[in-house]
Short mmCIF file of C-alpha atoms and ligand atoms in Angstrom, two decimals:
data_model
loop_
_atom_site.label_atom_id
_atom_site.label_comp_id
_atom_site.label_asym_id
_atom_site.label_seq_id
_atom_site.Cartn_x
_atom_site.Cartn_y
_atom_site.Cartn_z
CA UNK A 20 29.80 -25.62 -11.99
CA UNK A 21 27.43 -28.37 -13.26
CA UNK A 22 24.37 -27.60 -15.30
CA UNK A 23 21.44 -29.41 -13.61
CA UNK A 24 17.89 -29.74 -15.02
CA UNK A 25 15.34 -27.25 -13.70
CA UNK A 26 13.56 -28.98 -10.76
CA UNK A 27 10.00 -30.06 -11.50
CA UNK A 28 8.96 -29.70 -7.85
CA UNK A 29 7.67 -26.24 -7.05
CA UNK A 30 8.29 -25.54 -3.39
CA UNK A 31 6.43 -23.37 -0.90
CA UNK A 32 8.59 -20.21 -0.97
CA UNK A 33 8.47 -19.81 2.82
CA UNK A 34 9.34 -21.73 5.95
CA UNK A 35 7.09 -22.03 8.97
CA UNK A 36 7.76 -20.13 12.19
CA UNK A 37 4.44 -20.34 13.97
CA UNK A 38 2.18 -23.38 13.71
CA UNK A 39 -1.48 -23.99 14.35
CA UNK A 40 -2.48 -27.61 15.10
CA UNK A 41 -4.83 -29.30 12.63
CA UNK A 42 -7.92 -30.97 13.98
CA UNK A 43 -7.01 -34.66 13.71
CA UNK A 44 -10.42 -36.19 14.42
CA UNK A 45 -11.52 -39.53 12.99
CA UNK A 46 -14.39 -40.50 10.74
CA UNK A 47 -16.65 -41.51 13.67
CA UNK A 48 -16.38 -38.07 15.23
CA UNK A 49 -16.90 -36.40 11.85
CA UNK A 50 -19.97 -38.51 11.16
CA UNK A 51 -21.45 -37.48 14.52
CA UNK A 52 -20.68 -33.81 13.85
CA UNK A 53 -22.22 -34.04 10.38
CA UNK A 54 -25.50 -35.48 11.69
CA UNK A 55 -25.60 -32.86 14.46
CA UNK A 56 -25.07 -30.05 11.91
CA UNK A 57 -28.06 -31.22 9.85
CA UNK A 58 -25.57 -32.10 7.06
CA UNK A 59 -24.80 -28.39 6.61
CA UNK A 60 -21.07 -27.62 6.68
CA UNK A 61 -21.74 -23.96 7.55
CA UNK A 62 -23.07 -25.19 10.92
CA UNK A 63 -19.90 -27.14 11.80
CA UNK A 64 -17.60 -25.75 14.49
CA UNK A 65 -14.29 -24.98 12.74
CA UNK A 66 -12.50 -27.02 15.41
CA UNK A 67 -13.98 -30.18 13.87
CA UNK A 68 -12.65 -29.44 10.35
CA UNK A 69 -9.24 -30.76 9.28
CA UNK A 70 -8.92 -28.94 5.92
CA UNK A 71 -10.99 -25.75 5.85
CA UNK A 72 -11.46 -24.98 2.15
CA UNK A 73 -14.71 -23.05 2.63
CA UNK A 74 -13.13 -19.80 1.41
CA UNK A 75 -9.85 -18.02 0.62
CA UNK A 76 -11.30 -14.83 2.15
CA UNK A 77 -9.61 -13.57 5.30
CA UNK A 78 -7.97 -16.97 5.82
CA UNK A 79 -4.42 -16.21 4.61
CA UNK A 80 -1.36 -16.79 6.78
CA UNK A 81 0.35 -13.47 7.45
CA UNK A 82 4.14 -13.22 7.17
CA UNK A 83 6.62 -12.43 9.94
CA UNK A 84 6.92 -8.94 8.39
CA UNK A 85 3.15 -8.43 8.57
CA UNK A 86 3.08 -9.53 12.21
CA UNK A 87 5.93 -7.15 12.96
CA UNK A 88 3.89 -4.45 11.18
CA UNK A 89 0.99 -5.17 13.54
CA UNK A 90 3.18 -3.95 16.42
CA UNK A 91 4.10 -0.83 14.43
CA UNK A 92 0.47 0.16 13.87
CA UNK A 93 -0.23 3.79 14.70
CA UNK A 94 -3.65 3.94 16.35
CA UNK A 95 -4.12 7.71 16.08
CA UNK A 96 -7.74 8.53 15.27
CA UNK A 97 -6.91 10.86 12.38
CA UNK A 98 -4.02 10.89 9.89
CA UNK A 99 -2.10 8.00 11.46
CA UNK A 100 1.31 7.02 10.07
CA UNK A 101 -0.17 3.65 9.14
CA UNK A 102 -2.78 5.36 6.97
CA UNK A 103 -0.19 7.53 5.20
CA UNK A 104 1.86 4.43 4.42
CA UNK A 105 -1.24 2.57 3.18
CA UNK A 106 -2.20 5.52 0.97
CA UNK A 107 1.28 5.57 -0.55
CA UNK A 108 1.34 1.82 -1.25
CA UNK A 109 -2.14 1.81 -2.84
CA UNK A 110 -1.41 4.94 -4.91
CA UNK A 111 1.86 3.50 -6.15
CA UNK A 112 0.14 0.27 -7.19
CA UNK A 113 -3.05 1.69 -8.69
CA UNK A 114 -1.97 5.15 -9.83
CA UNK A 115 -5.02 6.65 -8.08
CA UNK A 116 -4.83 9.74 -5.92
CA UNK A 117 -7.70 9.24 -3.46
CA UNK A 118 -7.36 6.15 -1.27
CA UNK A 119 -10.19 5.34 1.12
CA UNK A 120 -9.80 2.37 3.49
CA UNK A 121 -12.90 0.31 4.35
CA UNK A 122 -13.41 -2.59 6.74
CA UNK A 123 -13.96 -5.06 3.87
CA UNK A 124 -14.92 -5.28 0.20
CA UNK A 125 -18.68 -4.99 0.57
CA UNK A 126 -18.47 -1.72 2.50
CA UNK A 127 -16.39 -0.25 -0.36
CA UNK A 128 -19.17 -1.47 -2.69
CA UNK A 129 -21.93 0.07 -0.58
CA UNK A 130 -20.16 3.46 -0.40
CA UNK A 131 -19.46 3.48 -4.13
CA UNK A 132 -22.95 2.42 -5.24
CA UNK A 133 -24.72 4.84 -2.93
CA UNK A 134 -22.65 7.76 -4.25
CA UNK A 135 -22.26 6.87 -7.89
CA UNK A 136 -25.48 5.32 -9.12
CA UNK A 137 -29.03 6.54 -9.32
CA UNK A 138 -32.18 4.41 -9.00
CA UNK A 139 -33.07 2.71 -12.28
CA UNK A 140 -29.54 2.84 -13.70
CA UNK A 141 -27.57 -0.21 -14.86
CA UNK A 142 -24.15 -1.44 -13.68
CA UNK A 143 -22.53 -3.84 -16.14
CA UNK A 144 -19.96 -6.45 -15.11
CA UNK A 145 -18.00 -9.40 -16.53
CA UNK A 146 -19.81 -11.22 -13.68
CA UNK A 147 -20.72 -9.36 -10.51
CA UNK A 148 -19.74 -11.03 -7.25
CA UNK A 149 -22.83 -11.69 -5.10
CA UNK A 150 -22.20 -8.88 -2.56
CA UNK A 151 -21.54 -6.45 -5.46
CA UNK A 152 -24.84 -7.45 -7.02
CA UNK A 153 -26.61 -7.05 -3.68
CA UNK A 154 -25.17 -3.54 -3.20
CA UNK A 155 -26.15 -2.50 -6.73
CA UNK A 156 -29.69 -3.78 -6.20
CA UNK A 157 -29.81 -2.17 -2.77
CA UNK A 158 -29.19 1.17 -4.51
CA UNK A 159 -32.27 0.38 -6.69
CA UNK A 160 -30.15 -0.19 -9.79
CA UNK A 161 -29.79 -3.21 -12.05
CA UNK A 162 -26.73 -5.50 -12.04
CA UNK A 163 -26.12 -6.87 -15.54
CA UNK A 164 -23.60 -9.68 -16.23
CA UNK A 165 -21.90 -10.16 -19.58
CA UNK A 166 -19.51 -13.14 -19.22
CA UNK A 167 -17.70 -14.24 -22.39
CA UNK A 168 -18.90 -17.16 -24.53
CA UNK A 169 -15.95 -19.48 -23.68
CA UNK A 170 -17.24 -19.53 -20.16
CA UNK A 171 -20.30 -21.63 -21.07
CA UNK A 172 -18.35 -24.89 -21.31
CA UNK A 173 -16.77 -26.33 -18.15
CA UNK A 174 -14.16 -28.39 -20.05
CA UNK A 175 -12.98 -25.82 -22.60
CA UNK A 176 -9.33 -24.95 -21.84
CA UNK A 177 -9.52 -21.25 -22.81
CA UNK A 178 -6.89 -18.94 -21.25
CA UNK A 179 -9.15 -16.03 -20.23
CA UNK A 180 -12.58 -17.38 -19.36
CA UNK A 181 -13.11 -14.42 -16.98
CA UNK A 182 -13.36 -11.92 -19.87
CA UNK A 183 -16.35 -9.72 -20.57
CA UNK A 184 -18.24 -10.38 -23.82
CA UNK A 185 -17.01 -7.45 -25.95
CA UNK A 186 -19.47 -7.77 -28.83
CA UNK A 187 -22.44 -8.07 -26.45
CA UNK A 188 -21.18 -4.98 -24.59
CA UNK A 189 -20.89 -2.98 -27.83
CA UNK A 190 -24.36 -3.99 -28.96
CA UNK A 191 -25.92 -3.26 -25.59
CA UNK A 192 -24.34 0.19 -25.28
CA UNK A 193 -25.42 1.24 -28.78
CA UNK A 194 -29.02 1.16 -27.62
CA UNK A 195 -28.82 1.55 -23.83
CA UNK A 196 -25.76 3.62 -22.98
CA UNK A 197 -27.78 6.45 -21.45
CA UNK A 198 -28.93 4.34 -18.52
CA UNK A 199 -25.52 2.76 -17.74
CA UNK A 200 -23.74 4.44 -14.84
CA UNK A 201 -20.70 2.21 -14.37
CA UNK A 202 -18.89 -0.93 -15.49
CA UNK A 203 -17.16 -3.13 -12.92
CA UNK A 204 -14.54 -5.57 -14.18
CA UNK A 205 -13.83 -8.24 -11.57
CA UNK A 206 -10.30 -9.72 -11.63
CA UNK A 207 -10.04 -12.63 -11.40
CA UNK A 208 -13.67 -13.33 -12.20
CA UNK A 209 -14.65 -14.99 -8.91
CA UNK A 210 -18.20 -16.01 -9.78
CA UNK A 211 -17.07 -18.04 -12.82
CA UNK A 212 -14.40 -19.91 -10.86
CA UNK A 213 -11.53 -17.44 -10.41
CA UNK A 214 -10.90 -17.27 -14.17
CA UNK A 215 -8.62 -14.44 -15.35
CA UNK A 216 -9.37 -11.43 -17.55
CA UNK A 217 -6.86 -10.52 -20.29
CA UNK A 218 -5.17 -7.15 -20.61
CA UNK A 219 -6.61 -6.89 -24.11
CA UNK A 220 -10.13 -7.35 -22.73
CA UNK A 221 -9.67 -4.60 -20.11
CA UNK A 222 -8.16 -2.25 -22.71
CA UNK A 223 -10.89 -2.92 -25.28
CA UNK A 224 -13.60 -2.42 -22.63
CA UNK A 225 -12.13 0.98 -21.75
CA UNK A 226 -12.04 1.99 -25.44
CA UNK A 227 -15.72 1.19 -25.83
CA UNK A 228 -16.72 2.96 -22.59
CA UNK A 229 -14.76 6.10 -23.54
CA UNK A 230 -17.17 6.73 -26.44
CA UNK A 231 -20.02 7.04 -23.98
CA UNK A 232 -18.13 8.54 -21.06
CA UNK A 233 -18.97 5.59 -18.76
CA UNK A 234 -16.42 4.98 -15.97
CA UNK A 235 -14.62 1.64 -15.55
CA UNK A 236 -13.84 0.32 -12.06
CA UNK A 237 -11.70 -2.71 -11.29
CA UNK A 238 -12.91 -5.05 -8.53
CA UNK A 239 -9.32 -6.02 -7.79
CA UNK A 240 -9.76 -8.56 -4.95
CA UNK A 241 -7.41 -10.94 -6.83
CA UNK A 242 -5.44 -8.49 -8.98
CA UNK A 243 -2.08 -10.21 -8.43
CA UNK A 244 -3.35 -13.67 -9.37
CA UNK A 245 -4.90 -12.10 -12.48
CA UNK A 246 -1.67 -10.27 -13.38
CA UNK A 247 0.30 -13.50 -13.02
CA UNK A 248 -2.12 -15.33 -15.36
CA UNK A 249 -1.55 -12.52 -17.90
CA UNK A 250 2.20 -13.08 -17.59
CA UNK A 251 1.75 -16.84 -18.13
CA UNK A 252 -0.87 -16.74 -20.88
CA UNK A 253 -1.01 -13.45 -22.79
CA UNK A 254 1.46 -12.92 -25.65
CA UNK A 255 3.81 -10.02 -25.05
CA UNK A 256 3.78 -10.18 -21.23
CA UNK A 257 6.14 -13.16 -20.69
CA UNK A 258 9.03 -10.93 -19.62
CA UNK A 259 7.08 -8.15 -17.90
CA UNK A 260 7.30 -7.80 -14.10
CA UNK A 261 3.98 -8.70 -12.42
CA UNK A 262 3.81 -5.34 -10.65
CA UNK A 263 4.09 -3.57 -14.02
CA UNK A 264 1.31 -5.79 -15.41
CA UNK A 265 -0.90 -4.92 -12.42
CA UNK A 266 -0.14 -1.22 -12.85
CA UNK A 267 -1.10 -1.45 -16.53
CA UNK A 268 -4.41 -3.14 -15.60
CA UNK A 269 -5.23 -0.24 -13.27
CA UNK A 270 -4.09 2.33 -15.86
CA UNK A 271 -7.14 1.61 -18.07
CA UNK A 272 -9.53 2.15 -15.17
CA UNK A 273 -11.12 5.16 -13.51
CA UNK A 274 -11.07 3.56 -10.11
CA UNK A 275 -10.72 0.37 -8.09
CA UNK A 276 -12.39 -1.36 -5.17
CA UNK A 277 -10.86 -4.20 -3.25
CA UNK A 278 -11.70 -6.83 -0.70
CA UNK A 279 -8.21 -6.99 0.82
CA UNK A 280 -9.15 -10.26 2.52
CA UNK A 281 -8.00 -11.95 -0.70
CA UNK A 282 -4.80 -10.75 -2.44
CA UNK A 283 -3.50 -8.62 0.44
CA UNK A 284 -2.87 -11.59 2.76
CA UNK A 285 -4.98 -9.82 5.38
CA UNK A 286 -7.64 -11.20 7.68
CA UNK A 287 -9.77 -8.07 7.29
CA UNK A 288 -9.81 -4.90 5.15
CA UNK A 289 -10.64 -3.27 1.85
CA UNK A 290 -10.37 0.01 -0.01
CA UNK A 291 -11.66 2.34 -2.70
CA UNK A 292 -9.23 4.27 -4.92
CA UNK A 293 -9.87 6.72 -7.77
CA UNK A 294 -9.07 10.24 -8.98
CA UNK A 295 -12.48 11.96 -8.94
CA UNK A 296 -12.20 14.72 -6.34
CA UNK A 297 -15.93 15.34 -5.97
CA UNK A 298 -16.70 11.65 -5.50
CA UNK A 299 -13.95 11.43 -2.87
CA UNK A 300 -15.42 14.31 -0.88
CA UNK A 301 -18.89 12.79 -1.04
CA UNK A 302 -17.78 9.31 0.06
CA UNK A 303 -15.51 10.64 2.83
CA UNK A 304 -18.39 12.54 4.28
CA UNK A 305 -20.87 9.64 3.92
CA UNK A 306 -18.56 7.04 5.45
CA UNK A 307 -18.22 8.75 8.81
CA UNK A 308 -21.72 7.53 9.68
CA UNK A 309 -21.00 3.83 9.10
CA UNK A 310 -17.30 3.09 8.55
CA UNK A 311 -15.55 5.71 10.64
CA UNK A 312 -13.14 8.55 9.95
CA UNK A 313 -11.77 8.45 6.36
CA UNK A 314 -8.19 7.69 7.40
CA UNK A 315 -9.07 4.43 9.13
CA UNK A 316 -12.36 3.30 7.53
CA UNK A 317 -13.41 0.74 10.12
CA UNK A 318 -9.90 -0.69 10.51
CA UNK A 319 -7.30 -0.43 13.25
CA UNK A 320 -3.97 1.22 12.40
CA UNK A 321 -2.34 -2.19 12.78
CA UNK A 322 -4.65 -3.65 10.10
CA UNK A 323 -3.56 -0.89 7.71
CA UNK A 324 0.10 -1.81 8.39
CA UNK A 325 -0.57 -5.48 7.63
CA UNK A 326 -2.41 -4.50 4.44
CA UNK A 327 0.39 -2.23 3.17
CA UNK A 328 2.90 -5.04 3.63
CA UNK A 329 0.59 -7.71 2.18
CA UNK A 330 -0.09 -5.66 -0.95
CA UNK A 331 3.65 -5.62 -1.65
CA UNK A 332 4.33 -9.26 -0.71
CA UNK A 333 1.60 -10.56 -3.02
CA UNK A 334 3.58 -9.33 -6.05
CA UNK A 335 6.49 -11.69 -5.30
CA UNK A 336 6.67 -13.85 -8.41
CA UNK A 337 8.04 -16.92 -6.62
CA UNK A 338 4.94 -16.75 -4.41
CA UNK A 339 2.57 -16.32 -7.39
CA UNK A 340 4.23 -19.16 -9.29
CA UNK A 341 3.77 -21.42 -6.25
CA UNK A 342 0.18 -20.19 -5.74
CA UNK A 343 -1.05 -20.76 -9.29
CA UNK A 344 0.78 -24.08 -9.72
CA UNK A 345 -0.34 -25.45 -6.36
CA UNK A 346 -4.01 -24.84 -7.19
CA UNK A 347 -3.38 -26.46 -10.60
CA UNK A 348 -1.63 -29.43 -8.92
CA UNK A 349 -4.61 -29.90 -6.59
CA UNK A 350 -7.07 -29.71 -9.51
CA UNK A 351 -5.20 -32.28 -11.59
CA UNK A 352 -4.89 -34.59 -8.61
CA UNK A 353 -8.64 -34.42 -7.99
CA UNK A 354 -9.36 -35.10 -11.66
CA UNK A 355 -6.96 -38.09 -11.63
CA UNK A 356 -8.61 -39.33 -8.43
CA UNK A 357 -11.79 -39.77 -10.50
CA UNK A 358 -13.73 -36.54 -9.95
CA UNK A 359 -14.94 -34.39 -12.88
CA UNK A 360 -13.63 -30.81 -12.47
CA UNK A 361 -14.20 -27.42 -14.08
CA UNK A 362 -11.20 -26.39 -16.21
CA UNK A 363 -8.83 -24.69 -16.48
CA UNK A 364 -8.27 -24.30 -12.74
CA UNK A 365 -8.74 -20.76 -11.48
CA UNK A 366 -6.41 -18.78 -9.25
CA UNK A 367 -7.96 -19.50 -5.87
CA UNK A 368 -10.14 -22.59 -6.10
CA UNK A 369 -10.89 -25.93 -7.72
CA UNK A 370 -14.50 -26.63 -8.66
CA UNK A 371 -15.78 -30.21 -8.79
CA UNK A 372 -18.70 -30.93 -11.12
CA UNK A 373 -20.90 -32.88 -8.68
CA UNK A 374 -23.61 -33.28 -11.33
CA UNK A 375 -21.16 -35.35 -13.40
CA UNK A 376 -19.61 -37.18 -10.42
CA UNK A 377 -23.00 -38.28 -9.06
CA UNK A 378 -25.19 -38.77 -12.16
CA UNK A 379 -27.53 -41.05 -10.15
CA UNK A 380 -28.58 -38.14 -7.87
CA UNK A 381 -30.98 -35.77 -9.67
CA UNK A 382 -30.41 -32.01 -9.16
CA UNK A 383 -33.49 -31.63 -6.94
CA UNK A 384 -31.85 -34.10 -4.53
CA UNK A 385 -28.74 -31.89 -4.36
CA UNK A 386 -25.71 -33.83 -5.66
CA UNK A 387 -23.40 -30.95 -4.65
CA UNK A 388 -24.62 -31.17 -1.07
CA UNK A 389 -24.16 -34.95 -1.12
CA UNK A 390 -20.60 -34.60 -2.39
CA UNK A 391 -19.60 -31.85 0.01
CA UNK A 392 -21.04 -33.83 2.95
CA UNK A 393 -19.05 -36.90 1.84
CA UNK A 394 -15.83 -34.89 1.43
CA UNK A 395 -16.19 -33.80 5.04
CA UNK A 396 -17.19 -37.18 6.39
CA UNK A 397 -14.49 -39.20 4.63
CA UNK A 398 -11.64 -36.72 4.01
CA UNK A 399 -12.15 -34.01 6.64
CA UNK A 400 -12.51 -31.24 4.00
CA UNK A 401 -14.99 -28.38 4.45
CA UNK A 402 -15.99 -27.23 0.93
CA UNK A 403 -19.00 -25.28 -0.25
CA UNK A 404 -21.85 -26.37 -2.52
CA UNK A 405 -22.37 -23.96 -5.43
CA UNK A 406 -25.44 -25.54 -6.97
CA UNK A 407 -29.16 -25.75 -6.39
CA UNK A 408 -28.91 -25.41 -2.59
CA UNK A 409 -27.06 -22.09 -2.92
CA UNK A 410 -28.41 -20.71 -6.21
CA UNK A 411 -31.79 -22.40 -6.62
CA UNK A 412 -35.03 -21.80 -4.74
CA UNK A 413 -38.41 -23.32 -4.07
CA UNK A 414 -41.09 -22.09 -6.47
CA UNK A 415 -43.73 -20.48 -4.21
CA UNK A 416 -46.57 -21.59 -6.54
CA UNK A 417 -45.70 -25.19 -7.41
CA UNK A 418 -43.42 -25.97 -4.44
CA UNK A 419 -40.89 -27.42 -6.89
CA UNK A 420 -37.17 -26.72 -6.88
CA UNK A 421 -35.97 -24.12 -9.40
CA UNK A 422 -32.54 -25.54 -10.32
CA UNK A 423 -29.11 -23.93 -10.64
CA UNK A 424 -27.39 -24.15 -14.04
CA UNK A 425 -24.67 -26.46 -12.66
CA UNK A 426 -24.17 -28.56 -9.54
CA UNK A 427 -20.68 -27.60 -8.36
CA UNK A 428 -18.62 -27.96 -5.20
CA UNK A 429 -15.91 -25.38 -4.57
CA UNK A 430 -12.63 -26.13 -2.81
CA UNK A 431 -11.04 -22.72 -2.12
CA UNK A 432 -7.37 -22.59 -1.13
CA UNK A 433 -6.37 -20.25 1.71
CA UNK A 434 -3.07 -18.49 0.89
CA UNK A 435 0.18 -19.90 2.39
CA UNK A 436 -1.78 -22.18 4.75
CA UNK A 437 -1.73 -25.79 3.56
CA UNK A 438 1.38 -27.65 2.39
CA UNK A 439 1.88 -30.09 -0.46
CA UNK A 440 1.59 -33.11 1.87
CA UNK A 441 -1.82 -31.80 2.99
CA UNK A 442 -2.83 -31.65 -0.67
CA UNK A 443 -1.37 -35.12 -1.41
CA UNK A 444 -3.25 -36.55 1.56
CA UNK A 445 -6.57 -35.04 0.41
CA UNK A 446 -6.06 -36.39 -3.13
CA UNK A 447 -5.15 -39.87 -1.79
CA UNK A 448 -8.28 -40.14 0.36
CA UNK A 449 -10.45 -38.75 -2.46
CA UNK A 450 -9.06 -41.48 -4.71
CA UNK A 451 -10.14 -44.11 -2.16
CA UNK A 452 -13.56 -42.48 -1.94
CA UNK A 453 -14.04 -42.32 -5.69
CA UNK A 454 -15.30 -45.94 -6.30
CA UNK A 455 -17.96 -45.38 -3.62
CA UNK A 456 -19.42 -42.23 -5.17
CA UNK A 457 -22.10 -44.30 -6.92
CA UNK A 458 -23.44 -45.31 -3.50
CA UNK A 459 -23.87 -41.78 -2.13
CA UNK A 460 -27.45 -40.72 -1.51
CA UNK A 461 -29.17 -37.39 -2.14
CA UNK A 462 -30.78 -35.08 0.41
CA UNK A 463 -34.02 -33.27 1.10
CA UNK A 464 -34.53 -30.14 3.18
CA UNK A 465 -35.57 -30.54 6.79
CA UNK A 466 -35.52 -26.74 7.23
CA UNK A 467 -34.90 -23.88 4.77
CA UNK A 468 -34.97 -20.12 5.37
CA UNK A 469 -36.81 -18.00 2.77
CA UNK A 470 -33.58 -16.19 1.70
CA UNK A 471 -29.91 -17.25 1.63
CA UNK A 472 -31.06 -20.70 2.67
CA UNK A 473 -27.67 -22.38 2.23
CA UNK A 474 -26.24 -20.78 5.39
CA UNK A 475 -28.79 -22.15 7.84
CA UNK A 476 -30.51 -25.08 6.11
CA UNK A 477 -30.83 -28.52 7.69
CA UNK A 478 -30.99 -31.64 5.51
CA UNK A 479 -32.27 -35.23 5.77
CA UNK A 480 -30.52 -38.00 3.79
CA UNK A 481 -32.82 -39.84 1.37
C1 PLP B 507 -14.92 -11.28 -1.50
C2 PLP B 507 -15.26 -10.45 -2.62
C3 PLP B 507 -16.01 -9.27 -2.47
C4 PLP B 507 -16.62 -8.86 -1.14
O1 PLP B 507 -15.66 -8.60 -0.20
P1 PLP B 507 -15.82 -8.85 1.37
O2 PLP B 507 -14.46 -8.46 1.88
O3 PLP B 507 -16.14 -10.29 1.58
O4 PLP B 507 -16.88 -7.93 1.86
C5 PLP B 507 -16.24 -8.51 -3.59
N1 PLP B 507 -15.80 -8.85 -4.80
C6 PLP B 507 -15.08 -9.99 -4.99
C7 PLP B 507 -14.62 -10.34 -6.35
C8 PLP B 507 -14.80 -10.82 -3.92
O5 PLP B 507 -14.12 -11.96 -4.12
#
């Protein structure tokens, strides 16, 4: 037997059995579609997008086993076999006794907030995801973010930029612990670019909360990606199985909530899991009004089957190695193609710093919008602006734009969907586009809604 060097190429650990044609339209058709959409990529028909990197949510490719599971779904109204299997899988992973399925992440949030928090209370987070924040505020409570210091710089190559700021948390609780009802740790930290949280940070957070008897919940939408980052980056975990790492993450928590549209390879679904018996009874009785009976929670039995299988498949380390390195490969390629990026690359997306790529377009003329429109027009990519269009607003008094802290464009990678040649193609065309970035023009609004304007806005090029 010969000893060969370890291959540098990391392959997709699957082969393809069912294919979906890509939209192969040319630049003229894309230009027409862009003008018709008012330069807003949310208004594009998906059939005119070649690479849909708008989100990694609900866009995963399911496996042959998951599709087979779909046929095995038990559609009994109460106590279906598919629910009992789901309950077992989630309990085994999280260690929690009560498992409540929901139709997606935000319904788990709404049920939890409405049962657990009282008006005027505070819910702390490493950084709350926007629907989490909305559900906290909808329950008349305050959502308070405490991201760690490392997270302020976009270039700093720190291993766990998703962490909560421990010293800020300690200081805050000394004075204000009485009004805090809950802490939600989001793994990976989606709102700061899919950056991971370390085991040490979760453990330390729990230690601090124990003093004040404040519960800790894990928003575990991307728990497997986070666990794999711990294996890669945190001393002492190099040899530990990813499932064991995930189980240890849950072991420091009092409960978990999940949007299963992310790390469960499912197109729809979510859950709540915890041990508190009284809370379980309260939520199960409340959910009947909006989600459905507690053993299906707004899902079909077949969805629960697909979720149970997805939650086990996601822990396959050859998959996670491919996942994390393919996002990293894409990020490096984009950087080498001449675009400034936010580093290190997160688990599910690459962020381009449009403010740095297009320094000639001032923030009030939306450089992120200009870049995302150009990526569609020239490369066929649908991305999303995460800058002043999404996070800023028009000052009602002065009429001036209140700016976002950074002008970013997010390219989210659906799981198991695009191959390396898709990624190589995108990088190649972006490299050809790069010398022309200086000629891109900014935008102004033609129409903007008073809230959540990014979804429906129309723009005019300047
Ligand atoms: C997507 C997401 C949610 C909301 O879940 P939906 O399934 O979209 O309702 C909550 N938290 C995090 C971290 C998410 O990424």
